Amino acid sequence: MTNEATAAILTENRVLKGEILSLKDLVADLQEQLAWFRRQVFGTKSERVVPINDAQIALQLGDIPSSPPVQKTQTVTYTRTVPQANKTPHGREEIPAHIPRVDIPVEPDFDTTGMEKVAEKITEQLEYKPPEFYAKRYIRPVFATIINGERTLICPDLPPLCIEKGKLGPTVVAQTIISKCQDHIPHFRTAQMISRDCAMSIPETTIRDAFKQGIFLLEGIAHRLEEIALKSRYIQMDESTIKVIIHPTMGKTHPGYMWIRHAPLEKIVLFDYQKTRTIERGKKLLNGFTGTLQSDGLDLYPAICADLKLVHAGCMDHGRRGFEKALTNDKQRASHALDLIRPLYAVEKTARELNMNAADRLALRREKSSPVYHAFIAWCTEQLSDLRPKSPLGKAILYVLERKTELGRFLEDGEIELSDILIENRIRPLAIGRKNFLFTGSEDGARRLAVAYTIIGTCIANGLNVRAYLNHVLQELPRRMSKNIDDLLPTNWKNPEA
């Protein structure tokens, strides 16, 4: 065989080996896609993972003895707490005392002659009554007097109303906002519920107009919350899609975006609708902010931080998520990675339970979390040599190593969270709502939703009763004309009826 023929065979062999490796990679990718689809259809969406080194799982029982060991006995004394006298024997919780009671006497169906009544047995059942409407009547006296020689009728002015010349009061306007954006009920369903349960009907158009008027009044509070949040030292940011009809589109929807900003230190949540998801849109929403921005691994956030000279912090939950997805592909190493990350969350839990301030939490992190984090990064670096970059585990490791500086920001500042799970929790009402109302009828409608989600999200972040807050604020705002409203912000509001 000539040298030329041998070289040709060797060349062909190398080409075939390359094709075989490419086909193996393709098969592996398709298997991973199939596993992902199976999980979406049949599997659980939870990211909770039982550790493989869990003490209960790894418990070494040894040889079980054939006969039980001899038990030693000891006499002890103790003090026992006497159970409450009014506690029910079945262990169910009592109906709260503030709930009104309606007594229903039960007469005996037997002869009680000669008997003495010594006690009563009371059985309580919780009942439900549909909501009720009532009408407020503003009664203004009309006086007759002589002005400039003419008989004139005068009457005191009405106080500023939530809807001028409208028949719906602030509590009904508040209900339209709560139904739509906290209970996720479209307006037409709200109209159906009122017609069914309240012996009256309110047209859907009237409910929609009341919602618009309520949002118009609340816009000033949303803008003031934005001003305060942008002065914070630390903001979390994320975005989510929402379908919007942009006219004229013959009924077709456009995938718009709700951008969410969360200032954890000030407990402010901001929603803002934008038509697209671009770097310029993000920079516009952060105009005037100088601090640390925490986000997921989307590519546009590093560019935003670079242009605005912000400190960029990453999210450990997103880094962890890749290893959780890799469990079906490389369970041993993916499980090991999750075990390496787990102590970081244990440290955060300890800091929360002890209610640590930022300085103490940073000291605890540097003592406990720093060695764990750097050991995790070192392990990820070691695994790169024998992993396919496109494999689930390879993608997870590359995600972490490419963002190791951003993911480690929590070791530099005690105010920064380990992950941005707080802002993801704030997005949930939007995710649930769009499953019910499916889309918004216009971009203006999407902006009104953003204002409502801002107010409701901030109320929830501050532990407020949304209904009590809206009932008071919607009655008060017409008198303020968006001036001196700081005491009406959810971060400052005090319930006057408390």
Coordinates of C-alpha atoms in Angstrom, one line a residue:
M1 CA 0.0 0.0 0.0
T2 CA 1.4 3.3 -1.0
N3 CA 2.0 6.2 1.4
E4 CA -0.7 8.2 -0.4
A5 CA -3.3 5.5 0.1
T6 CA -2.4 5.2 3.8
A7 CA -2.7 9.0 4.3
A8 CA -6.1 9.0 2.6
I9 CA -7.3 6.2 4.8
L10 CA -6.1 8.0 7.9
T11 CA -7.7 11.2 6.8
E12 CA -11.0 9.4 6.1
N13 CA -10.7 7.8 9.5
R14 CA -10.3 11.1 11.3
V15 CA -13.3 12.5 9.4
L16 CA -15.5 9.5 10.3
K17 CA -14.4 9.7 13.9
G18 CA -15.4 13.4 13.9
E19 CA -18.8 12.6 12.4
I20 CA -19.3 9.8 15.0
L21 CA -18.6 12.2 17.8
S22 CA -20.9 14.8 16.3
L23 CA -23.7 12.2 16.0
K24 CA -23.1 11.1 19.6
D25 CA -23.4 14.7 20.7
L26 CA -26.6 15.1 18.6
V27 CA -28.1 11.9 20.1
A28 CA -27.2 13.2 23.6
D29 CA -28.8 16.6 22.9
L30 CA -32.0 14.9 21.6
Q31 CA -32.2 12.6 24.6
E32 CA -31.9 15.7 26.9
Q33 CA -34.6 17.5 25.0
L34 CA -36.8 14.4 25.2
A35 CA -36.2 14.2 29.0
W36 CA -37.0 17.9 29.3
F37 CA -40.3 17.5 27.5
R38 CA -41.2 14.4 29.5
R39 CA -40.6 16.4 32.7
Q40 CA -42.8 19.3 31.5
V41 CA -45.7 16.9 30.7
F42 CA -45.4 14.3 33.3
G43 CA -42.9 15.4 35.9
T44 CA -42.9 17.8 38.8
K45 CA -42.0 21.5 38.4
S46 CA -40.6 21.8 41.9
E47 CA -36.9 22.5 42.2
R48 CA -36.7 20.9 45.7
V49 CA -34.0 18.2 45.8
V50 CA -33.5 15.7 48.6
P51 CA -29.8 15.6 49.4
I52 CA -28.1 12.4 48.7
N53 CA -26.0 12.7 51.8
D54 CA -29.1 13.3 54.0
A55 CA -28.6 11.9 57.5
Q56 CA -31.8 9.8 57.3
I57 CA -30.8 8.3 53.9
A58 CA -27.2 7.7 54.8
L59 CA -28.0 6.3 58.2
Q60 CA -26.0 3.1 58.9
L61 CA -28.2 0.7 60.7
G62 CA -25.6 -2.1 60.8
D63 CA -26.7 -5.6 61.8
I64 CA -30.1 -5.8 63.3
P65 CA -30.0 -7.8 66.5
S66 CA -32.1 -10.9 66.6
S67 CA -33.5 -10.0 70.0
P68 CA -34.1 -6.6 71.5
P69 CA -31.5 -5.4 74.1
V70 CA -32.4 -5.2 77.7
Q71 CA -34.0 -1.9 78.5
K72 CA -33.1 0.0 81.7
T73 CA -35.8 1.7 83.5
Q74 CA -35.8 5.0 85.4
T75 CA -38.4 6.8 87.4
V76 CA -38.9 10.5 86.5
T77 CA -41.2 13.2 87.5
Y78 CA -42.4 16.2 85.4
T79 CA -44.7 19.1 85.3
R80 CA -47.6 18.9 82.7
T81 CA -49.4 21.8 81.3
V82 CA -53.1 21.6 81.9
P83 CA -55.0 21.8 78.5
Q84 CA -57.3 24.8 77.9
A85 CA -60.8 24.1 79.1
N86 CA -62.4 25.5 75.9
K87 CA -60.3 23.5 73.5
T88 CA -62.3 21.1 71.4
P89 CA -61.4 17.4 71.8
H90 CA -61.1 16.8 68.1
G91 CA -58.2 19.3 67.8
R92 CA -59.7 21.6 65.2
E93 CA -59.1 25.3 65.6
E94 CA -61.9 27.4 67.1
I95 CA -63.7 29.9 64.9
P96 CA -62.1 33.3 65.7
A97 CA -63.9 35.3 68.4
H98 CA -64.4 38.4 66.2
I99 CA -66.7 36.5 63.9
P100 CA -70.4 37.4 64.7
R101 CA -72.5 34.7 66.2
V102 CA -76.1 33.8 65.5
D103 CA -77.5 31.6 68.3
I104 CA -79.9 28.9 67.4
P105 CA -81.6 27.3 70.5
V106 CA -82.2 23.6 70.1
E107 CA -85.2 22.5 72.2
P108 CA -85.2 18.9 73.6
D109 CA -87.4 16.4 71.9
F110 CA -88.0 14.5 75.1
D111 CA -89.8 15.1 78.4
T112 CA -87.7 17.3 80.8
T113 CA -90.1 17.2 83.8
G114 CA -88.2 17.0 87.0
M115 CA -84.8 17.5 85.3
E116 CA -82.3 20.3 86.2
K117 CA -80.4 22.1 83.5
V118 CA -76.8 22.0 84.5
A119 CA -74.9 23.1 81.4
E120 CA -75.0 23.8 77.7
K121 CA -73.2 22.2 74.8
I122 CA -72.4 24.6 72.0
T123 CA -71.5 23.4 68.5
E124 CA -70.3 26.1 66.0
Q125 CA -70.4 26.0 62.2
L126 CA -68.9 28.7 60.0
E127 CA -71.4 30.1 57.4
Y128 CA -71.0 32.4 54.5
K129 CA -73.1 35.3 53.3
P130 CA -72.4 36.9 49.9
P131 CA -71.1 40.5 49.9
E132 CA -73.6 43.2 50.3
F133 CA -73.9 46.7 48.7
Y134 CA -75.1 49.7 50.5
A135 CA -75.7 53.3 49.3
K136 CA -74.2 56.4 50.9
R137 CA -76.5 59.4 50.8
Y138 CA -74.9 62.8 51.0
I139 CA -77.7 65.0 52.3
R140 CA -77.0 68.7 51.9
P141 CA -79.4 71.3 53.2
V142 CA -80.7 74.0 50.8
F143 CA -81.1 77.5 52.2
A144 CA -83.0 80.5 50.8
T145 CA -81.6 83.9 51.3
I146 CA -81.7 87.4 49.8
I147 CA -78.6 88.4 47.8
N148 CA -78.5 91.7 46.0
G149 CA -82.2 92.1 46.5
E150 CA -83.0 88.7 44.9
R151 CA -84.1 85.5 46.6
T152 CA -81.3 82.9 46.1
L153 CA -80.9 79.3 47.0
I154 CA -77.5 78.2 48.4
C155 CA -76.3 74.7 49.2
P156 CA -72.9 73.4 50.6
D157 CA -70.6 71.8 48.1
L158 CA -70.2 68.0 47.9
P159 CA -66.9 66.7 49.3
P160 CA -64.5 65.6 46.5
L161 CA -65.7 62.2 45.2
C162 CA -63.7 59.3 43.9
I163 CA -65.7 59.4 40.7
E164 CA -67.1 62.8 40.0
K165 CA -70.8 62.6 39.1
G166 CA -70.5 58.8 39.3
K167 CA -72.6 56.3 41.2
L168 CA -69.7 54.1 42.5
G169 CA -68.0 55.0 45.7
P170 CA -64.3 54.4 46.6
T171 CA -65.0 51.0 48.1
V172 CA -66.5 49.7 44.9
V173 CA -63.7 51.2 42.9
A174 CA -61.2 49.4 45.2
Q175 CA -63.1 46.2 44.7
T176 CA -62.7 46.4 40.9
I177 CA -58.9 46.8 41.4
I178 CA -58.7 43.9 43.9
S179 CA -60.8 41.6 41.8
K180 CA -58.8 42.2 38.7
C181 CA -55.2 42.3 40.0
Q182 CA -55.2 40.5 43.3
D183 CA -58.0 37.9 42.8
H184 CA -57.2 37.7 39.0
I185 CA -60.9 37.9 38.0
P186 CA -61.7 39.5 34.7
H187 CA -64.2 42.4 34.7
F188 CA -67.0 40.4 33.0
R189 CA -66.8 37.7 35.7
T190 CA -67.0 40.3 38.4
A191 CA -70.1 41.7 36.8
Q192 CA -71.6 38.1 36.7
M193 CA -70.8 37.6 40.4
I194 CA -72.5 40.8 41.4
S195 CA -75.6 40.0 39.3
R196 CA -75.8 36.5 40.8
D197 CA -75.2 37.2 44.5
C198 CA -76.1 40.8 45.2
A199 CA -79.6 41.3 43.7
M200 CA -78.5 44.0 41.4
S201 CA -76.4 44.4 38.2
I202 CA -73.5 46.6 37.3
P203 CA -72.6 46.7 33.6
E204 CA -69.1 45.4 32.7
T205 CA -68.4 48.8 31.0
T206 CA -69.2 50.6 34.3
I207 CA -66.8 48.3 36.2
R208 CA -64.1 48.9 33.6
D209 CA -64.5 52.6 33.8
A210 CA -64.4 52.5 37.6
F211 CA -61.1 50.5 37.4
K212 CA -59.7 53.2 35.0
Q213 CA -60.6 56.0 37.4
G214 CA -59.1 54.2 40.4
I215 CA -55.8 53.7 38.5
F216 CA -55.8 57.4 37.4
L217 CA -56.0 58.4 41.1
L218 CA -53.2 55.9 42.1
E219 CA -50.8 57.0 39.4
G220 CA -49.3 59.7 41.6
I221 CA -48.6 57.2 44.4
A222 CA -46.9 54.9 41.9
H223 CA -44.7 57.7 40.5
R224 CA -43.7 58.8 44.1
L225 CA -42.8 55.2 44.9
E226 CA -40.6 55.1 41.8
E227 CA -38.7 58.2 42.9
I228 CA -38.0 56.7 46.3
A229 CA -36.9 53.3 44.9
L230 CA -34.4 54.8 42.5
K231 CA -32.7 56.5 45.4
S232 CA -32.1 53.1 47.0
R233 CA -28.6 51.5 47.2
Y234 CA -29.9 48.1 46.0
I235 CA -32.5 47.1 43.4
Q236 CA -33.6 43.7 42.0
M237 CA -34.8 43.7 38.4
D238 CA -36.6 41.1 36.2
E239 CA -39.2 41.0 33.4
S240 CA -42.0 38.9 32.2
T241 CA -44.2 38.7 29.1
I242 CA -47.8 39.9 28.7
K243 CA -49.9 39.7 25.6
V244 CA -51.2 43.1 24.4
I245 CA -53.5 44.0 21.5
I246 CA -51.9 46.9 19.6
H247 CA -54.4 48.6 17.2
P248 CA -54.8 48.0 14.3
T249 CA -53.8 44.4 14.4
M250 CA -57.1 42.7 13.5
G251 CA -57.3 41.1 17.0
K252 CA -53.8 39.7 17.1
T253 CA -51.7 40.1 20.2
H254 CA -48.2 41.5 20.6
P255 CA -45.8 40.0 23.2
G256 CA -45.1 43.0 25.4
Y257 CA -43.0 43.0 28.6
M258 CA -43.7 43.9 32.2
W259 CA -40.4 45.1 33.8
I260 CA -40.3 44.6 37.6
R261 CA -38.0 46.6 39.9
H262 CA -37.9 45.7 43.6
A263 CA -36.2 47.7 46.3
P264 CA -35.9 45.2 49.2
L265 CA -34.6 47.8 51.7
E266 CA -37.5 50.2 51.1
K267 CA -40.0 47.4 50.5
I268 CA -41.1 48.9 47.2
V269 CA -42.3 46.9 44.1
L270 CA -42.5 48.6 40.7
F271 CA -44.2 47.3 37.6
D272 CA -43.7 49.0 34.3
Y273 CA -45.0 48.1 30.8
Q274 CA -42.7 48.3 27.9
K275 CA -43.3 47.2 24.3
T276 CA -39.9 45.6 24.0
R277 CA -37.1 44.1 26.1
T278 CA -34.0 46.1 25.1
I279 CA -30.9 47.6 26.8
E280 CA -32.3 51.1 26.2
R281 CA -35.6 50.3 27.8
G282 CA -33.8 48.9 30.9
K283 CA -31.5 52.0 31.1
K284 CA -34.5 54.2 30.9
L285 CA -36.1 52.5 33.9
L286 CA -32.9 52.8 35.9
N287 CA -32.3 56.4 35.1
G288 CA -30.9 58.1 38.2
F289 CA -30.1 54.9 40.0
T290 CA -26.6 54.5 41.4
G291 CA -26.0 51.3 43.3
T292 CA -26.2 47.5 43.0
L293 CA -28.5 45.9 40.5
Q294 CA -29.3 42.2 41.0
S295 CA -30.8 40.2 38.2
D296 CA -30.9 36.8 36.5
G297 CA -28.4 35.8 33.8
L298 CA -30.0 37.6 30.9
D299 CA -27.3 39.1 28.7
L300 CA -28.8 42.6 28.6
Y301 CA -28.3 43.3 32.3
P302 CA -24.4 43.3 32.2
A303 CA -24.6 45.8 29.4
I304 CA -27.1 48.0 31.3
C305 CA -24.8 47.9 34.4
A306 CA -21.7 48.7 32.3
D307 CA -23.4 51.7 30.6
L308 CA -24.8 53.1 33.9
K309 CA -21.7 52.1 35.9
L310 CA -23.7 50.0 38.3
V311 CA -22.5 47.1 40.4
H312 CA -24.0 43.9 39.0
A313 CA -25.0 41.0 41.4
G314 CA -26.2 37.6 40.2
C315 CA -28.8 35.2 41.4
M316 CA -27.7 31.9 43.0
D317 CA -31.1 30.3 42.4
H318 CA -30.6 30.6 38.6
G319 CA -27.1 29.1 39.0
R320 CA -28.5 26.3 41.1
R321 CA -31.4 25.7 38.6
G322 CA -29.0 24.3 35.9
F323 CA -27.7 21.6 38.2
E324 CA -31.2 20.6 39.2
K325 CA -32.1 20.2 35.5
A326 CA -28.9 18.1 35.0
L327 CA -30.0 15.5 37.5
T328 CA -31.6 13.4 34.8
N329 CA -28.4 13.5 32.7
D330 CA -25.5 13.2 35.2
K331 CA -27.1 12.6 38.6
Q332 CA -24.0 11.9 40.6
R333 CA -22.1 15.1 39.7
A334 CA -25.3 17.3 39.6
S335 CA -26.3 16.0 43.0
H336 CA -22.8 16.7 44.3
A337 CA -23.0 20.3 43.0
L338 CA -26.3 20.8 44.8
D339 CA -24.9 19.4 48.0
L340 CA -22.0 22.0 47.7
I341 CA -24.5 24.9 47.2
R342 CA -26.9 23.8 50.0
P343 CA -24.9 25.2 53.0
L344 CA -25.1 28.7 51.4
Y345 CA -28.9 28.6 51.9
A346 CA -28.5 27.2 55.4
V347 CA -26.4 30.3 56.4
E348 CA -29.1 32.6 54.9
K349 CA -31.8 30.8 56.9
T350 CA -29.8 31.2 60.1
A351 CA -29.3 35.0 59.4
R352 CA -33.1 35.4 58.9
E353 CA -34.0 33.4 62.0
L354 CA -31.6 35.6 64.1
N355 CA -32.9 38.7 62.4
M356 CA -29.4 39.9 61.7
N357 CA -28.6 43.3 60.3
A358 CA -26.5 43.8 57.2
A359 CA -23.1 44.0 59.0
D360 CA -23.7 40.9 61.1
R361 CA -25.0 38.9 58.1
L362 CA -21.9 39.9 56.1
A363 CA -19.6 38.7 58.9
L364 CA -21.5 35.4 59.1
R365 CA -21.3 35.0 55.3
R366 CA -17.5 35.6 55.3
E367 CA -17.0 33.1 58.0
K368 CA -19.4 30.4 56.8
S369 CA -20.4 31.0 53.2
S370 CA -17.1 32.2 51.7
P371 CA -15.2 28.9 52.0
V372 CA -18.3 27.0 50.7
Y373 CA -18.7 29.3 47.7
H374 CA -15.0 29.2 46.7
A375 CA -14.9 25.4 47.1
F376 CA -17.9 25.2 44.8
I377 CA -16.3 27.4 42.2
A378 CA -13.1 25.3 42.4
W379 CA -15.1 22.1 41.9
C380 CA -16.8 23.6 38.8
T381 CA -13.5 24.5 37.3
E382 CA -12.2 21.0 37.8
Q383 CA -15.1 19.4 35.9
L384 CA -14.7 21.4 32.7
S385 CA -12.1 19.1 31.2
D386 CA -14.3 16.1 30.8
L387 CA -17.7 17.6 30.0
R388 CA -19.5 18.4 26.8
P389 CA -20.2 22.2 26.8
K390 CA -23.7 21.5 25.5
S391 CA -24.6 18.9 28.0
P392 CA -27.0 20.0 30.8
L393 CA -24.2 19.8 33.4
G394 CA -21.8 21.6 31.1
K395 CA -24.2 24.4 30.6
A396 CA -24.8 24.7 34.3
I397 CA -21.1 24.9 35.1
L398 CA -20.4 27.4 32.3
Y399 CA -23.3 29.5 33.6
V400 CA -21.7 29.7 37.0
L401 CA -18.1 30.2 36.0
E402 CA -19.0 32.9 33.5
R403 CA -20.8 34.8 36.3
K404 CA -18.8 33.8 39.4
T405 CA -18.0 37.4 40.2
E406 CA -21.6 38.5 40.0
L407 CA -22.8 35.4 42.0
G408 CA -20.3 36.2 44.7
R409 CA -21.5 39.7 45.4
F410 CA -23.3 38.6 48.4
L411 CA -19.9 38.1 50.1
E412 CA -19.1 41.8 49.6
D413 CA -22.3 43.4 50.9
G414 CA -24.6 42.2 53.7
E415 CA -27.6 44.0 52.1
I416 CA -27.5 41.9 48.9
E417 CA -29.6 38.8 48.9
L418 CA -28.1 35.4 47.8
S419 CA -30.8 35.2 45.1
D420 CA -33.5 37.4 43.6
I421 CA -36.3 35.0 44.7
L422 CA -38.0 38.0 46.3
I423 CA -38.7 39.6 42.9
E424 CA -39.7 36.3 41.4
N425 CA -42.4 36.0 44.1
R426 CA -43.6 39.5 43.2
I427 CA -44.1 38.4 39.6
R428 CA -46.5 35.5 40.5
P429 CA -49.7 37.7 40.6
L430 CA -49.0 38.7 37.0
A431 CA -48.3 35.1 35.9
I432 CA -51.6 34.0 37.5
G433 CA -53.5 37.0 36.2
R434 CA -52.6 36.5 32.6
K435 CA -53.8 32.9 32.7
N436 CA -57.3 34.3 33.5
F437 CA -57.6 37.5 31.5
L438 CA -55.2 36.2 28.7
F439 CA -54.3 39.6 27.3
T440 CA -54.9 43.3 27.7
G441 CA -56.9 45.2 25.1
S442 CA -54.4 48.0 24.6
E443 CA -51.0 49.4 25.7
D444 CA -52.8 51.9 28.0
G445 CA -54.5 48.9 29.6
A446 CA -51.2 47.2 30.2
R447 CA -49.9 50.4 31.8
R448 CA -52.9 50.6 34.1
L449 CA -52.2 47.0 35.1
A450 CA -48.6 48.0 35.9
V451 CA -49.9 50.7 38.3
A452 CA -52.3 48.3 40.0
Y453 CA -49.6 45.7 40.5
T454 CA -47.2 48.3 41.8
I455 CA -49.6 49.4 44.5
I456 CA -50.8 45.9 45.4
G457 CA -47.3 44.5 45.4
T458 CA -45.9 47.2 47.6
C459 CA -48.9 46.8 50.0
I460 CA -48.2 43.1 50.3
A461 CA -44.4 43.7 50.8
N462 CA -45.3 46.0 53.7
G463 CA -47.8 43.6 55.3
L464 CA -50.9 45.8 54.6
N465 CA -54.5 44.8 54.0
V466 CA -54.9 45.8 50.4
R467 CA -58.6 46.4 50.7
A468 CA -58.3 48.6 53.8
Y469 CA -55.5 50.6 52.1
L470 CA -57.4 51.2 48.9
N471 CA -60.7 52.0 50.6
H472 CA -59.0 54.8 52.5
V473 CA -56.6 56.1 49.9
L474 CA -59.2 56.3 47.1
Q475 CA -61.4 58.3 49.3
E476 CA -58.6 60.6 50.4
L477 CA -56.8 61.2 47.1
P478 CA -59.5 63.4 45.4
R479 CA -59.0 65.8 48.3
R480 CA -55.2 65.9 47.9
M481 CA -54.9 66.4 44.1
S482 CA -51.6 64.4 44.2
K483 CA -50.1 66.9 46.7
N484 CA -48.6 65.9 50.1
I485 CA -49.3 62.3 49.5
D486 CA -46.3 60.8 51.3
D487 CA -48.4 59.7 54.2
L488 CA -50.6 57.8 51.8
L489 CA -47.7 55.7 50.4
P490 CA -47.9 52.0 51.3
T491 CA -44.5 52.3 53.0
N492 CA -45.9 55.1 55.4
W493 CA -49.6 54.4 55.6
K494 CA -51.3 53.8 58.9
N495 CA -54.8 52.5 59.0
P496 CA -57.0 55.2 60.6
E497 CA -59.5 52.5 61.7
A498 CA -56.9 50.4 63.5

